[in-house]
Amino acid sequence: MTQAFRTTSGGRIDRRKAINFTFNGQSYIGYEGDTLASALLANGVHLLGRSFKYHRPRGIVAAGAEEPNSMVQLGEGATTEPNIRATQISLYEGLTASSVNVWPNVEFDISAINGLFAKIMTAGFYNKTFMWPRSMWMKLYEPVIRRAAGWGKAPTQTDPDIYDHMHLHVEVMVVGGGPAGLMAALAAGRAGARVLLVDEQSEFGGSLLSKKRQIGAKDEAGWIADMAAELEAMPDVTLLSRSTAFGYYDHNYLCVLEQKTDHLPAAERKGKVRQRVWHIRAGQVVLATGAHERPLVFADNDRPGIMLAGSVQTYVNRYGVLPGKKMVLFTNNDAAYEAAIDLQAAGGDVVAIIDCRHEVSGELVDAARALDIEILAGYAITGTSGGKRVESVEVRAIQKGAKVYTSAARQIDCDLVAMSGGWSPVVHLFSQSQGQLEYDEEKVCFLPGKPRQAQQVAGALAGQFTLKECLAGGYKAGADAARATGFTPKRKPAAPEIEEPDLGGIEPFWIVPGSRPIGEGMAKHFVDLQNDTTAADIELAVREGFESVEHIKRYTLTGFGTDQGKTSNINALAILSGILDKPIPKVGTTTFRPPYTPVSYGALAGRNLGDWSDPVRVTSIHDWHVENGALFENVGQWKRPWYFPKAGETMHEALNRECLAVRNAVGVLDASTLGKIDIRGPDAAEFLNRIYTNAWAKLGIGRVRYGLMCHEDGMVFDDGTTARLAEDRFLMTTTTGGAASVLDWLEEYLQTEWPELKVYCTSVTEQWATVSIAGPKAGAVLKKLAPEMDLSHENFPFLSFKEGTVAGLKARVFRISFTGELSYEINVPWANGLALWEAVMAAGAEFDITPYGTESMHILRAEKGFIIVGQETDGTTTPQDLGMDWIVSKKKPDFIGKRSFTRSDTARPDRKQLVGLLTETPDDVLPEGAQLVFDPNVPKPIPMAGHVTSSYYSAALGRSIALALVKGGHGRKGQKIFAPLEGKTVTAEIVDPVLYDKEGERLNG
Amino acid sequence: MVKYSIFTIARNALTGHQNWPKQWRSPEPKPEYDVIIIGGGGHGLATAYYLAKEHGVRNIAVLEKGWLGGGNTARNTTIVRSNYLWDESAAIYEKSLQLWEGLSQDINYNVMLSQRGVLNLAHSLGDVREGVRRVNANRLNGVDAEWLDAEGVKNFCPIINISKSARHPVLGATLQRRGGVARHDSVAWGYARAADALGVDIIQNCEVTGIKREGGKVTGVETTRGDIAAKKIGVVAAGHSSVIAEMAGIRLPITSHPLQALVSEPIKPVIDCVVMSGAVHVYVSQSDKGELVMGAGIDSFNSYAQRGSFHVIEHQLGACLELFPIFSRVRMMRTWGGIVDTCPDASPILSRTPVDGLYFNCGWGTGGFKATPGSGWCFAHTLAKEEPHPLNAPFSLSRFESGALIDEHGAAGVAH
């Protein structure tokens, strides 16, 4: 294919570097510097897709982020991406793309048949139908709607690319690298501030890249190059192109998506970060985000070849492409005339300028006249024709105020319609920053009002529509921003001589009247091209009582597309204002929501994937567990050994072996993950008194106590032992999963409720490795490792601790037990954990010491009726429910939860209470989570009496055991209870939860 | 009310759709109403509808400070289910689900209820235990529920990653097949139209600024459109419940937090069920327009501003890609935030108050959308009879005095 629509010279493309690409299976050639859109236009391809509802042919409308139509499926296989705008794809060698949501192809799309039903498919029609018969909604209607919906396709493979995040602090962040943004960055940079300049395009220059201007001695390209060179030379200035500021949050926190490799051929992307999200905190932000041109709304304004005038100018000047050879311009302003003049200069033919204003004059108008271009003032386009490309327009004279026609129709043949309804400043980021907009009657647009953050605005965003204004406004904004962050701007350089045409005038003009009321007849006045929203839809919405602009948006879907209505919002608003007969500012705008343009999930996730999605915490003994075949359980962020199967062992066999070892000899558990909090200060004992339900003031130094803590509602939320290290110092242990929330809890109370208490809490979980040995031989093992330590029961009683040397390591040994056996928990500095563990294993070898994991730990404690918070409790369980009244102080004046114990429901006798269960058949192991009923033979809903919280096979008892919460359970011992499972009902007897060694004799070995 | 159907659409098509009536009127407020509902979201409009339909109350106004359905009704992730753990919750949410199942026909407005099945994933042994417990409780309560192991999850939702080497691998899931999604805006509009047809005055852009009382009894409200007298007032103002309560001198046990959600660009159908994971803070479904609709965790700070923190979204998408690696190149199109009013036990309040004639419906936290019909139905009963229906009696304010809390932290979609 030849590039039949390429101009002979000019543009910012490199004509020496041809690039091969494929669109819809057809091969084409473009040039380096092209976008996919410009390269397709150079090859005469206008038809890129089909519309959402009616599947009408659609082409390229714009040249940038505002493009509503030309979404394509980019690439293939694992790196394919849906819905990328052709106007934002830098062309690269080997690029492949195809149209989305068409079948079998974009030229012949079967769903175009929807057009026949257009009269039915008005706004919100789906609310009014598809209700009969009811069953068909799920069977037929919705599946058909869903199949029709959506644009491109998600990849089916895992993304091979990598993404990352960066964080940056600067004094001045400038968003937008057009003339105003460049000047702002220059002013701030020269003042010495740290500056970041971001721009979404492949190169800086903004609107200047699309126009021919003389700035002093330089043309536009030379001026941009000079600016970029000076900025690049400044050490404290960071320049990011292909970088879109997409979100503006509180306190000048902005997020930027940098596309680092999307413009490169596949082979050059390997191993590189594809996209990066920058998190910027800026002292001052200069928004110089420019403006988007508005389309005009007229009958059948959606055919391929109907484009924005400024975009036509961009394709001509920046890309050396003629989007058409016979152009009609339709405008309500002078500025758009420049597109006609430039197209004519580049070899195209402008057949007519249709200007809806009745009086037109000015420098650009005169220039067009001088080129012998016919100007039809007081005219409008009232219809278009053409199949997959516009072929002609119908124009008529219209009355001032644009209510009625005053002449017969005239057909004008063309292959391109350039339109301009004026310019809308890109206020998205400004609005996200919570700034309010103000409507400017003269400039016919919303402008930023008073900023709500430390912020300046400049350039077209601020209504500065000429280059001269942009340069001056940009410099001022940059200098002001620098000054506000403590820098002294350099003296403003003399303004260069700028050659540019007078801006001329603009008259508001929102919709071309039809010969019949809007919506009647076959013609469609599109407002939102992407969602096929027409002016008739907006009228219908108002007719049906939707008046709020947010309702109109939701009912008609205008502005709800992937372009977020960049070209349609203001037209929709103005049309609504016309219907409601309210001024535009009274109608209000919809909320601009982040992101400004879509951002890939991959970039947002960055490196927070896999093991980095949540930190993996392992103990200092972890490697030993891995080498010795442990299977692991995730407990919060921790990896804990679950059990240690030997070769050929089932889980059941391994657990039996581990448990019996503890009961008969000695077992060893890595308990390092338990939360440990160092609590110090003169009020530490008083603090614990208030936090725990039991009394702490009299705990002797060197002694340990078990405690429960409750929330204010009296429900248990954590437990553990706490040791008194000194008069003013305690070491608290918490559950593994609850460590962080307990520390938060302590801090919340210290900081908000009891600031008068002098207490300091420090997490020391990862300062101490803990090895727990349990079993009748535990004492013998410890004796070998700590021959100096007096292990006699008199001098080292249960619930006490000793400091000393164990296996040559400085250690703190706690005599506590979670298994009911004689047990020591040996704490050593974290780094010594493995050394201790190996010493314990060596010393215990003669007793066949057996490592065990969390599952055996759970069985062993369940045999003893010890609770696990989060398993026997669920936020609705009091200490009394657990049969632990003994731990609730009756004497303390107050503690968290105390008040609640007297509340009527909390004190109720038939609450769910902890009991043991023994199944009728000893081999039946109830599923944990089984619900329990007193009478299984009643119809649903069956009143539930409780549920199984823990259930295991106990090797020591030679049968299954379970713990359960049962209504009034403490008074029901000996009664039968039933677990109705799927397929069968299991019967069990309610018993005391302590099922093994009821007298507690084994604690002493 | 003009009945909506394909036939009325076709008939109107012939006249260029020029003759459709307003879906609801825009009346001027009357000087007095029997019942004023403060808050024109889904719950408030449903309350008004059922008050008129089930209890024959005709002189009702719904006062909305902005545009109807513009609060959390417009901001949620549209998930509908009833598989709650506790009997009290299961009963009210199941009532709601049953109302959902006939809602489009009842109000003659297609709310696009799509019962595509809701998976709640389990990622740890503790999650599994709780999931099995909930399935068992649901079944005995007559609520449909199934437990799926990891393979079963994969069969039901083929694009999900059940790799054992995932950071928090999928170990199983509860499935409620009758759960799904509905179109949120249509719910508000449908109830508004149906309520309006029964004579309810829906008054938008009317912000309540004060609650007038005499002798411990409400007499009316002060609004930006003047004073309006009322015999009873029902407050259904999620996100601002405590603000209204303060006007009546009441403190509610509620904290308000931002909760964010987001949608991707529309893509062709790729996931045809709802997947929720409390453990990794993600929930996903795909809308009928093709967008992936996703909810995140709440921001931990209190706020009334309807926007949240960006890092919450980044965290959420990391977790999302763990579950759905193929979404990496899909793009986030729009994010937004709402304010959730949450009680200490993560269950709602539908209750009388110490002020005579003043009733509150609030505290639905992160999961109010699914309750819309049931909430409105129960609250209407409460307002009409001046006492709660047995379904909402457990959700009275008195539970914070008696201690009869209904702790649903485990069952709510996101961690509180």
mmCIF file of N, CA, C and O in Angstrom, chain A residues 436-474:
data_model
loop_
_atom_site.group_PDB
_atom_site.id
_atom_site.type_symbol
_atom_site.label_atom_id
_atom_site.label_comp_id
_atom_site.label_asym_id
_atom_site.label_seq_id
_atom_site.Cartn_x
_atom_site.Cartn_y
_atom_site.Cartn_z
ATOM 1 N N GLN A 436 -13.309 24.405 42.096
ATOM 2 C CA GLN A 436 -14.611 24.653 41.482
ATOM 3 C C GLN A 436 -14.423 25.342 40.129
ATOM 4 O O GLN A 436 -13.486 26.111 39.945
ATOM 5 N N LEU A 437 -15.341 25.063 39.214
ATOM 6 C CA LEU A 437 -15.249 25.646 37.874
ATOM 7 C C LEU A 437 -16.128 26.882 37.772
ATOM 8 O O LEU A 437 -17.132 26.997 38.451
ATOM 9 N N GLU A 438 -15.715 27.787 36.891
ATOM 10 C CA GLU A 438 -16.529 28.972 36.624
ATOM 11 C C GLU A 438 -16.764 29.070 35.127
ATOM 12 O O GLU A 438 -15.837 28.862 34.342
ATOM 13 N N TYR A 439 -17.981 29.394 34.769
ATOM 14 C CA TYR A 439 -18.288 29.448 33.340
ATOM 15 C C TYR A 439 -17.948 30.831 32.786
ATOM 16 O O TYR A 439 -18.300 31.853 33.370
ATOM 17 N N ASP A 440 -17.238 30.856 31.669
ATOM 18 C CA ASP A 440 -16.837 32.106 31.025
ATOM 19 C C ASP A 440 -17.693 32.293 29.777
ATOM 20 O O ASP A 440 -17.520 31.587 28.786
ATOM 21 N N GLU A 441 -18.613 33.261 29.840
ATOM 22 C CA GLU A 441 -19.553 33.466 28.728
ATOM 23 C C GLU A 441 -18.817 33.862 27.444
ATOM 24 O O GLU A 441 -19.179 33.428 26.359
ATOM 25 N N GLU A 442 -17.786 34.661 27.612
ATOM 26 C CA GLU A 442 -17.108 35.199 26.432
ATOM 27 C C GLU A 442 -16.280 34.126 25.730
ATOM 28 O O GLU A 442 -16.299 34.003 24.510
ATOM 29 N N LYS A 443 -15.598 33.327 26.540
ATOM 30 C CA LYS A 443 -14.753 32.284 25.954
ATOM 31 C C LYS A 443 -15.540 31.005 25.722
ATOM 32 O O LYS A 443 -15.011 30.041 25.182
ATOM 33 N N VAL A 444 -16.781 30.983 26.155
ATOM 34 C CA VAL A 444 -17.683 29.844 25.949
ATOM 35 C C VAL A 444 -17.042 28.553 26.485
ATOM 36 O O VAL A 444 -16.873 27.570 25.766
ATOM 37 N N CYS A 445 -16.666 28.606 27.757
ATOM 38 C CA CYS A 445 -16.079 27.391 28.353
ATOM 39 C C CYS A 445 -16.035 27.535 29.873
ATOM 40 O O CYS A 445 -16.169 28.640 30.403
ATOM 41 N N PHE A 446 -15.854 26.395 30.529
ATOM 42 C CA PHE A 446 -15.617 26.386 31.967
ATOM 43 C C PHE A 446 -14.127 26.604 32.219
ATOM 44 O O PHE A 446 -13.281 25.950 31.595
ATOM 45 N N LEU A 447 -13.828 27.497 33.144
ATOM 46 C CA LEU A 447 -12.430 27.755 33.508
ATOM 47 C C LEU A 447 -12.244 27.430 34.990
ATOM 48 O O LEU A 447 -13.205 27.481 35.764
ATOM 49 N N PRO A 448 -11.017 27.131 35.374
ATOM 50 C CA PRO A 448 -10.765 26.879 36.793
ATOM 51 C C PRO A 448 -11.074 28.120 37.623
ATOM 52 O O PRO A 448 -10.722 29.228 37.231
ATOM 53 N N GLY A 449 -11.763 27.912 38.723
ATOM 54 C CA GLY A 449 -11.979 28.999 39.666
ATOM 55 C C GLY A 449 -10.849 29.019 40.673
ATOM 56 O O GLY A 449 -9.701 28.714 40.351
ATOM 57 N N LYS A 450 -11.191 29.331 41.900
ATOM 58 C CA LYS A 450 -10.165 29.428 42.935
ATOM 59 C C LYS A 450 -9.618 28.035 43.261
ATOM 60 O O LYS A 450 -10.398 27.113 43.506
ATOM 61 N N PRO A 451 -8.308 27.889 43.245
ATOM 62 C CA PRO A 451 -7.777 26.562 43.564
ATOM 63 C C PRO A 451 -7.974 26.206 45.031
ATOM 64 O O PRO A 451 -8.017 27.098 45.883
ATOM 65 N N ARG A 452 -8.084 24.927 45.317
ATOM 66 C CA ARG A 452 -8.225 24.469 46.697
ATOM 67 C C ARG A 452 -6.908 23.911 47.230
ATOM 68 O O ARG A 452 -6.816 23.553 48.387
ATOM 69 N N GLN A 453 -5.928 23.798 46.356
ATOM 70 C CA GLN A 453 -4.636 23.279 46.813
ATOM 71 C C GLN A 453 -3.551 24.267 46.388
ATOM 72 O O GLN A 453 -3.841 25.259 45.728
ATOM 73 N N ALA A 454 -2.296 23.998 46.764
ATOM 74 C CA ALA A 454 -1.186 24.889 46.429
ATOM 75 C C ALA A 454 -0.886 24.729 44.950
ATOM 76 O O ALA A 454 -0.138 23.843 44.554
ATOM 77 N N GLN A 455 -1.460 25.592 44.144
ATOM 78 C CA GLN A 455 -1.592 25.267 42.733
ATOM 79 C C GLN A 455 -1.686 26.525 41.878
ATOM 80 O O GLN A 455 -2.249 27.523 42.311
ATOM 81 N N GLN A 456 -1.126 26.455 40.679
ATOM 82 C CA GLN A 456 -1.267 27.518 39.679
ATOM 83 C C GLN A 456 -1.868 26.904 38.419
ATOM 84 O O GLN A 456 -1.707 25.710 38.182
ATOM 85 N N VAL A 457 -2.532 27.711 37.639
ATOM 86 C CA VAL A 457 -2.985 27.224 36.330
ATOM 87 C C VAL A 457 -2.436 28.150 35.253
ATOM 88 O O VAL A 457 -2.229 29.333 35.494
ATOM 89 N N ALA A 458 -2.198 27.571 34.077
ATOM 90 C CA ALA A 458 -1.623 28.372 32.997
ATOM 91 C C ALA A 458 -2.024 27.804 31.650
ATOM 92 O O ALA A 458 -2.441 26.649 31.544
ATOM 93 N N GLY A 459 -1.864 28.629 30.636
ATOM 94 C CA GLY A 459 -2.115 28.182 29.268
ATOM 95 C C GLY A 459 -3.602 28.077 28.975
ATOM 96 O O GLY A 459 -4.434 28.717 29.627
ATOM 97 N N ALA A 460 -3.921 27.243 27.989
ATOM 98 C CA ALA A 460 -5.307 27.139 27.545
ATOM 99 C C ALA A 460 -6.231 26.720 28.689
ATOM 100 O O ALA A 460 -7.399 27.099 28.723
ATOM 101 N N LEU A 461 -5.705 25.940 29.635
ATOM 102 C CA LEU A 461 -6.518 25.567 30.802
ATOM 103 C C LEU A 461 -7.068 26.809 31.481
ATOM 104 O O LEU A 461 -8.194 26.839 31.960
ATOM 105 N N ALA A 462 -6.230 27.860 31.516
ATOM 106 C CA ALA A 462 -6.628 29.094 32.189
ATOM 107 C C ALA A 462 -7.312 30.051 31.215
ATOM 108 O O ALA A 462 -7.498 31.224 31.538
ATOM 109 N N GLY A 463 -7.666 29.577 30.053
ATOM 110 C CA GLY A 463 -8.328 30.429 29.070
ATOM 111 C C GLY A 463 -7.350 31.272 28.264
ATOM 112 O O GLY A 463 -7.744 32.205 27.578
ATOM 113 N N GLN A 464 -6.064 30.936 28.378
ATOM 114 C CA GLN A 464 -5.051 31.662 27.602
ATOM 115 C C GLN A 464 -4.906 30.930 26.265
ATOM 116 O O GLN A 464 -4.167 29.954 26.159
ATOM 117 N N PHE A 465 -5.638 31.386 25.269
ATOM 118 C CA PHE A 465 -5.748 30.614 24.034
ATOM 119 C C PHE A 465 -4.737 31.026 22.960
ATOM 120 O O PHE A 465 -4.620 30.362 21.940
ATOM 121 N N THR A 466 -4.024 32.151 23.154
ATOM 122 C CA THR A 466 -2.995 32.486 22.163
ATOM 123 C C THR A 466 -1.624 32.092 22.698
ATOM 124 O O THR A 466 -1.424 31.973 23.915
ATOM 125 N N LEU A 467 -0.706 31.901 21.787
ATOM 126 C CA LEU A 467 0.647 31.511 22.180
ATOM 127 C C LEU A 467 1.276 32.580 23.072
ATOM 128 O O LEU A 467 1.946 32.277 24.059
ATOM 129 N N LYS A 468 1.012 33.825 22.695
ATOM 130 C CA LYS A 468 1.574 34.926 23.473
ATOM 131 C C LYS A 468 1.108 34.842 24.935
ATOM 132 O O LYS A 468 1.902 34.959 25.872
ATOM 133 N N GLU A 469 -0.194 34.641 25.099
ATOM 134 C CA GLU A 469 -0.734 34.516 26.462
ATOM 135 C C GLU A 469 -0.161 33.296 27.177
ATOM 136 O O GLU A 469 0.127 33.316 28.371
ATOM 137 N N CYS A 470 -0.005 32.229 26.431
ATOM 138 C CA CYS A 470 0.514 30.990 27.033
ATOM 139 C C CYS A 470 1.923 31.183 27.571
ATOM 140 O O CYS A 470 2.239 30.748 28.680
ATOM 141 N N LEU A 471 2.766 31.820 26.768
ATOM 142 C CA LEU A 471 4.153 31.981 27.201
ATOM 143 C C LEU A 471 4.224 32.877 28.435
ATOM 144 O O LEU A 471 4.916 32.565 29.409
ATOM 145 N N ALA A 472 3.474 33.952 28.399
ATOM 146 C CA ALA A 472 3.496 34.872 29.546
ATOM 147 C C ALA A 472 2.847 34.204 30.759
ATOM 148 O O ALA A 472 3.373 34.257 31.878
ATOM 149 N N GLY A 473 1.705 33.585 30.532
ATOM 150 C CA GLY A 473 0.981 32.957 31.642
ATOM 151 C C GLY A 473 1.769 31.799 32.230
ATOM 152 O O GLY A 473 1.785 31.599 33.449
ATOM 153 N N GLY A 474 2.425 31.047 31.374
ATOM 154 C CA GLY A 474 3.215 29.907 31.847
ATOM 155 C C GLY A 474 4.378 30.382 32.701
ATOM 156 O O GLY A 474 4.625 29.840 33.786
#
